[in-house]
Structure formats: structure tokens, C-alpha cells
Amino acid sequence: MPMLHTVNKSPFERRTLDTALRHAVKGAAILLIEDGVYAAFDGTVVADKVKAALSDHKIYVLGPDVSARGMSEHHVIDGINVVDYGGFVDLVTEYDKVQSWL
Amino acid sequence: MPMLHTVNKSPFERRTLDTALRHAVKGAAILLIEDGVYAAFDGTVVADKVKAALSDHKIYVLGPDVSARGMSEHHVIDGINVVDYGGFVDLVTEYDKVQSWL
Amino acid sequence: MKLSVLVNEGPYQHQSADSAIQFTKAALAKGHEVFRVFFYHDGVNNGTSYAVPPQDDRNITQEWTSLAKEHDLDLVVCIAAAQRRGILDENESKRQGKDGFNIAEGFRISGLGQLIEAGIQSDRLVIFGD
Amino acid sequence: MKLSVLVNEGPYQHQSADSAIQFTKAALAKGHEVFRVFFYHDGVNNGTSYAVPPQDDRNITQEWTSLAKEHDLDLVVCIAAAQRRGILDENESKRQGKDGFNIAEGFRISGLGQLIEAGIQSDRLVIFGD
Amino acid sequence: MAEPWEDDEVDGPVRKFMYVNRRAPYGTIYALESLEVVLIAAAFEQDVSLVFMDDGVYQIKKEQNTDAIGVKNFSPTYRALEGYDVEKLYVEKESLESRGLTTDDLIVPVQVVENDQLAELMEEQEVILSF
Amino acid sequence: MAEPWEDDEVDGPVRKFMYVNRRAPYGTIYALESLEVVLIAAAFEQDVSLVFMDDGVYQIKKEQNTDAIGVKNFSPTYRALEGYDVEKLYVEKESLESRGLTTDDLIVPVQVVENDQLAELMEEQEVILSF
């Protein structure tokens, strides 16, 4: 399995998500955590970019960080999977290694 | 006098400079410090945006932060003034107040 | 699997420490071994015994201490980063001629080699930071 | 003019504290009055007496202490932020039942009102942070 | 209305203070500790404005539930601001729109402003605290 | 060549470690403390690569002079890496170009790679430490 990339920065303030996507090979997964979860929602100026990335990557978002921020799982972009901390652990073990784009 | 806006973030990683420029009235000044100084140089992908801002704003860059980073004052965009910490203090007192875009 | 965790920011200022705690708990709950949690950069501030956060909020250092006790976790604070930032154990305090020390229960201070060792010995290294 | 300075990040991790020191020195050299330097968020970590940075680099806390001594500067660490992060003076240490305290010479711990007062009393407030 | 803590008040002119909130909650502590400043500042009876812009608009998003991250949910406190006579709350329109949010998503009533209006408002202040 | 500290070495297989440097020097400490990890790691005789990308390329900019900011200039240490057998230094082409830099601006010899080559290189690693 290729690797898991984690992104914890808001896509509206930093270029971290762009950088992660540019360096993820086809089949690599992206996990959005902390302020990175804001990239997961429909109706934002970054939503199209994220949807396009779904053709090459599985994208996950950390549910606890979504709820904390008052964002609704109903508005998560179709095709993005919501996981809890247990799911985060599973992703870490399923993929070969983890690259944290801090 | 309108206010002085300070920007301390790299224009390549964050949107802070854009935000500062979008909220600076005509005549307000911009001072680039710390990693913000990287916006002051010719030949980068952000140089055109910074040059355009010179028509509405005086732009200053902190010389000590330029030298620390091995950047050359010779490559500073024409029209941007290089100041030292004393000059930073002068700007703070000349302009009516300071907004730090952190 | 054998996992290690690296924490690069201090408690409260960034969510990193909270995320690391939740991740570590979940990994232990799933039966994984957590080989080591290493604290680097401002992460060393997770290990201060002097913090007294508001009672209606979490106490991050205490959560680490409890986790360490329950699961025999190895919590290692980088010595070089700790010296820069003022985290001392009793030995370091004496060596540096300070009056007291502030390393919290369950944490130990050691060298960066412990981070490299965690990278070598663990199946996965997960980093939390800013 | 009367200036005040707000420092929002700890020493070393970000350049903010260094910038604040250089700015404060330059303001004093130009004959301005520095009414107060207030330390908030992780900025409170500027006030730890326990740090022992490498000898070939600057010691940020000592620079503040020297500046305070030479220019009778008022260095105020926010009490709420300090409690969260483990910066204690002798009184707070006793009150919280801790074994020691780590506030550095020249710093005092006080409330957020001191920041508002600095905003009211000073001609300019300059903020350094991340 | 006089409150007991107002004895602590500093003498001097009333100044225009603006608190500019630009960061999302929970990812960093700035939102919470900014709110703590605003609450303390209320006792000083200055002319206070709060701005929510960039990711700061997320601070006042409805329905925050922090149970699963183990962090205190401080968003209800924004509702208490009115009781402290902090009533000038501005939100930048572009910040809301680019995030797909409307005022219906917000926990408190706010005045929505364009970025150039906000720039003018900032120029009118005497002290700006940016978080 | 055996060095005295190699007695400390941990037994185990040689693993592929990559250090990814993405931040500018001095604005934050990550560049300096990343370099400190690399120097210690050298004693462990693993297979080490260093990547400089995004603002990380500024870490190895020539002619850094920190006298006026009062901070230690640690850039000469990058020149010492070769002596520690750390010889695989990669710089991302796009990061250099968007900043108007060329390899002539850099303090050490590096291999310039495209972002997709870099992505492949990352996939080949066993441990990635990102700063």
C-alpha cells in the first residue's frame, strides 16, 4: 500500500493541502484532521479541488474534529469517508507509512 | 495618518499578505518582517502582486530579517524601502496605529 | 502493530497534544503496542508539572501521566529541546544549579537518539504538530 | 511616545520574542517610553527561569531580565495563560501546592487587565506572535 | 449598570478597541484566549468591537460539540457577550461566503460587512488586538 | 569509518529515513531542530535522505547573516553534513523556481527533483520525519 498523508491546516489559510495533493501518488490516501477538516465540505471555494482529488485518492475526515467545529457530517463532500480516532489508527496501520504535512 | 500593517508570514505558505493588502486603505503602509520579508524580492511568483500594491501603499521591509535569511537588499523590489529596527519604531510612531496580521 | 508518536507542540496552544492523546488511546484500545511517545520542539512543555489549567477544561499533562501509569507508556522529553524551554528533572536541575524542577510524573528526559530508535523499532511513526 | 508590546509566542519556537526584544531595544534607544511588555498565550514561557539554552546562542529570558533591569521595564506575564502553561511565582506556587516556582527575575505575574490598561495608556501597542 | 468589578477600572478616556479574530477554534487556542481578553476588557468600559474574519468566522459556528476531542466547548460564551455590553460584532462577508456559510450558521447576531467597509472600520479604531 | 559514538548504535535493520524540511529558517525553530535530529541520527547509520521543499529551500540559502537579529546562524552546519555521511540532499524544482532561486544560491550541492519524482522518493522510504 502507498502512504497515508495527514493534513491538519485550514485550506483557506495555508497551502498545506495543495502541497500534500501535489506529492501524493495515485492510490495514496489523505486524512483531514484538526483545522484540516474544513476542506471536507461542500459549498466552499476549495470544494472543487477536493472533489477532483477524489479520482486519485481516498479521502478521509476525522469525525470528532468535524463535530467539535459545529460542521455537519451531512455536508461532507460525497465520497469522503468520516472516521473516528479508531479509524485513524486503522488507516495508519493499513497504509505503509504516514506523512504528516504540518 | 492611516495605519501600519505588519506581515510576518511567508507569502508562499500563507494568505496573510493577501489579507493584509485586502484590508489596507489607500495610504496605509505595509511592513514586512520575519518570514514576511520573502515577499519583498524580485523574480518570485508573488512579486507582481507586491509591485501592484506599491501604487496604493508604501511598503517597507525589515533589513535585519533580510540579511539573516541570506537574501540580498539588491534584489528587493524597486520602491520597497529597507528599514532597520529603529526605522520599524519610527514607522510605528509615524502611523496612527499598528495592525499585526499574525 | 508497534506504533510510536511524536508531539511537536506544547499543550493548549495547538490541538496537536490533544490529537496525540486521542490517537494514543485509540491505538491502545485496539490492542496495538505504543513503543514510545517522544516530545520535541515546544512539545516538551507537555511534561511540565507546574501547569494548573482551569478546572472545567482538560489537564493535558495529567492525561499523559494517567496514560503512562495505566499502560506503562514510555513518555520521553527531548533533553536539548527541554533545556531550551525550561523543562528540568531533578538531576538536570542540580547540574544546572537551579532551585527546583518541573518534570511531571510519568515523563523522562533523554536524548534525540530515543526518537531515532523509535523510528527504527516501530512499524509506524505518527507525528502531531503545527 | 509611550509604547507597549504584546508577545504571544514562547521563546525560540517562533521569532516573535526575538523581534519584540529588538523592537523594544530600538524604541528605548530612540528615547521612547516603553510602558509595559505583556506576555500572553505561549508568550508566558518567555518568563521561565528554568531554561538553559546552548551557550553559543542567545538566552531570551536573560535578555528580557537585563532589559528590565537597565530600563526599569514592566514585564507582565498573564496569570491565566501562565497557569495553563506552568509558569509560577512563589505565591502562586504555594497557593497551588507546588514544590517550586520558575518565574524569572524581572517578570511579574498579573491579570489580563494589565493588557487592557496598556492599550488605554499607551500611544501605540505593537503585537508580536505567530 | 454598575458592576462590582468596575472599581478596578482605569481612569482615562474611553478608547476604541477592536478585537480581530482570524483563526478557527480548537486547532489553536487563540480564539479561546481572545474571548478571555474580551470578557476582562468589558470591565474597563471601553468602546469595543469584535471582528470575525478569515477562519475566525468558524469561531461562532452553531452546534459545536467537542465531546469526542476532549476539549472544552467555549462557543456558548459568545452568547454571553451581550450581557457584557459587547454588542458590535462584525463578520466579513467574503470570509463567510468563501466557506459556504451564512448568518443562519452563526451562534450570535452579527453585522455582515464587506472587506472595504471593514478596512474603514479598522482605521477608525485606536487599539487593534489581532488574534 | 567507525566513529566513537557508534557504540551507542541500536541493533536492527538499516531503515530508510527521510527528513522533509518545509519551513524557512529563523521565523520558526523547526529548521534548526530538524538539523539537530539529522546530526544525532547520523550515529545510527541508517539510510538517510534530506528534502528541502516549499519554504524549506530557504534553509540552505547562501550568505545568511544573523548578526542584526541576535540569533545564531546555523547554516554553516549544513556544509558539515557530508562529514556525517549524509549525502542525499534533494531540493524540489518548483519550490526553488517559484522563489526565484537557483542551485547557485544554495550553500550545499543538492539534487534537484520534480515534484512527482519527490512523491516517488517519499513512497520508497520507511520513516518520514516532516518539519
XYZ file of C-alpha atoms in Angstrom, chain B residues 4 14-15 23-24 30-31 59 91 95:
10
model
C 0.740 50.488 9.608
C 0.040 31.543 3.999
C -2.539 34.001 2.752
C -7.806 45.383 4.301
C -5.341 48.223 3.928
C 2.866 47.652 4.946
C 5.946 46.484 6.848
C 5.909 49.066 1.534
C 7.012 53.740 11.345
C 1.446 55.971 11.507
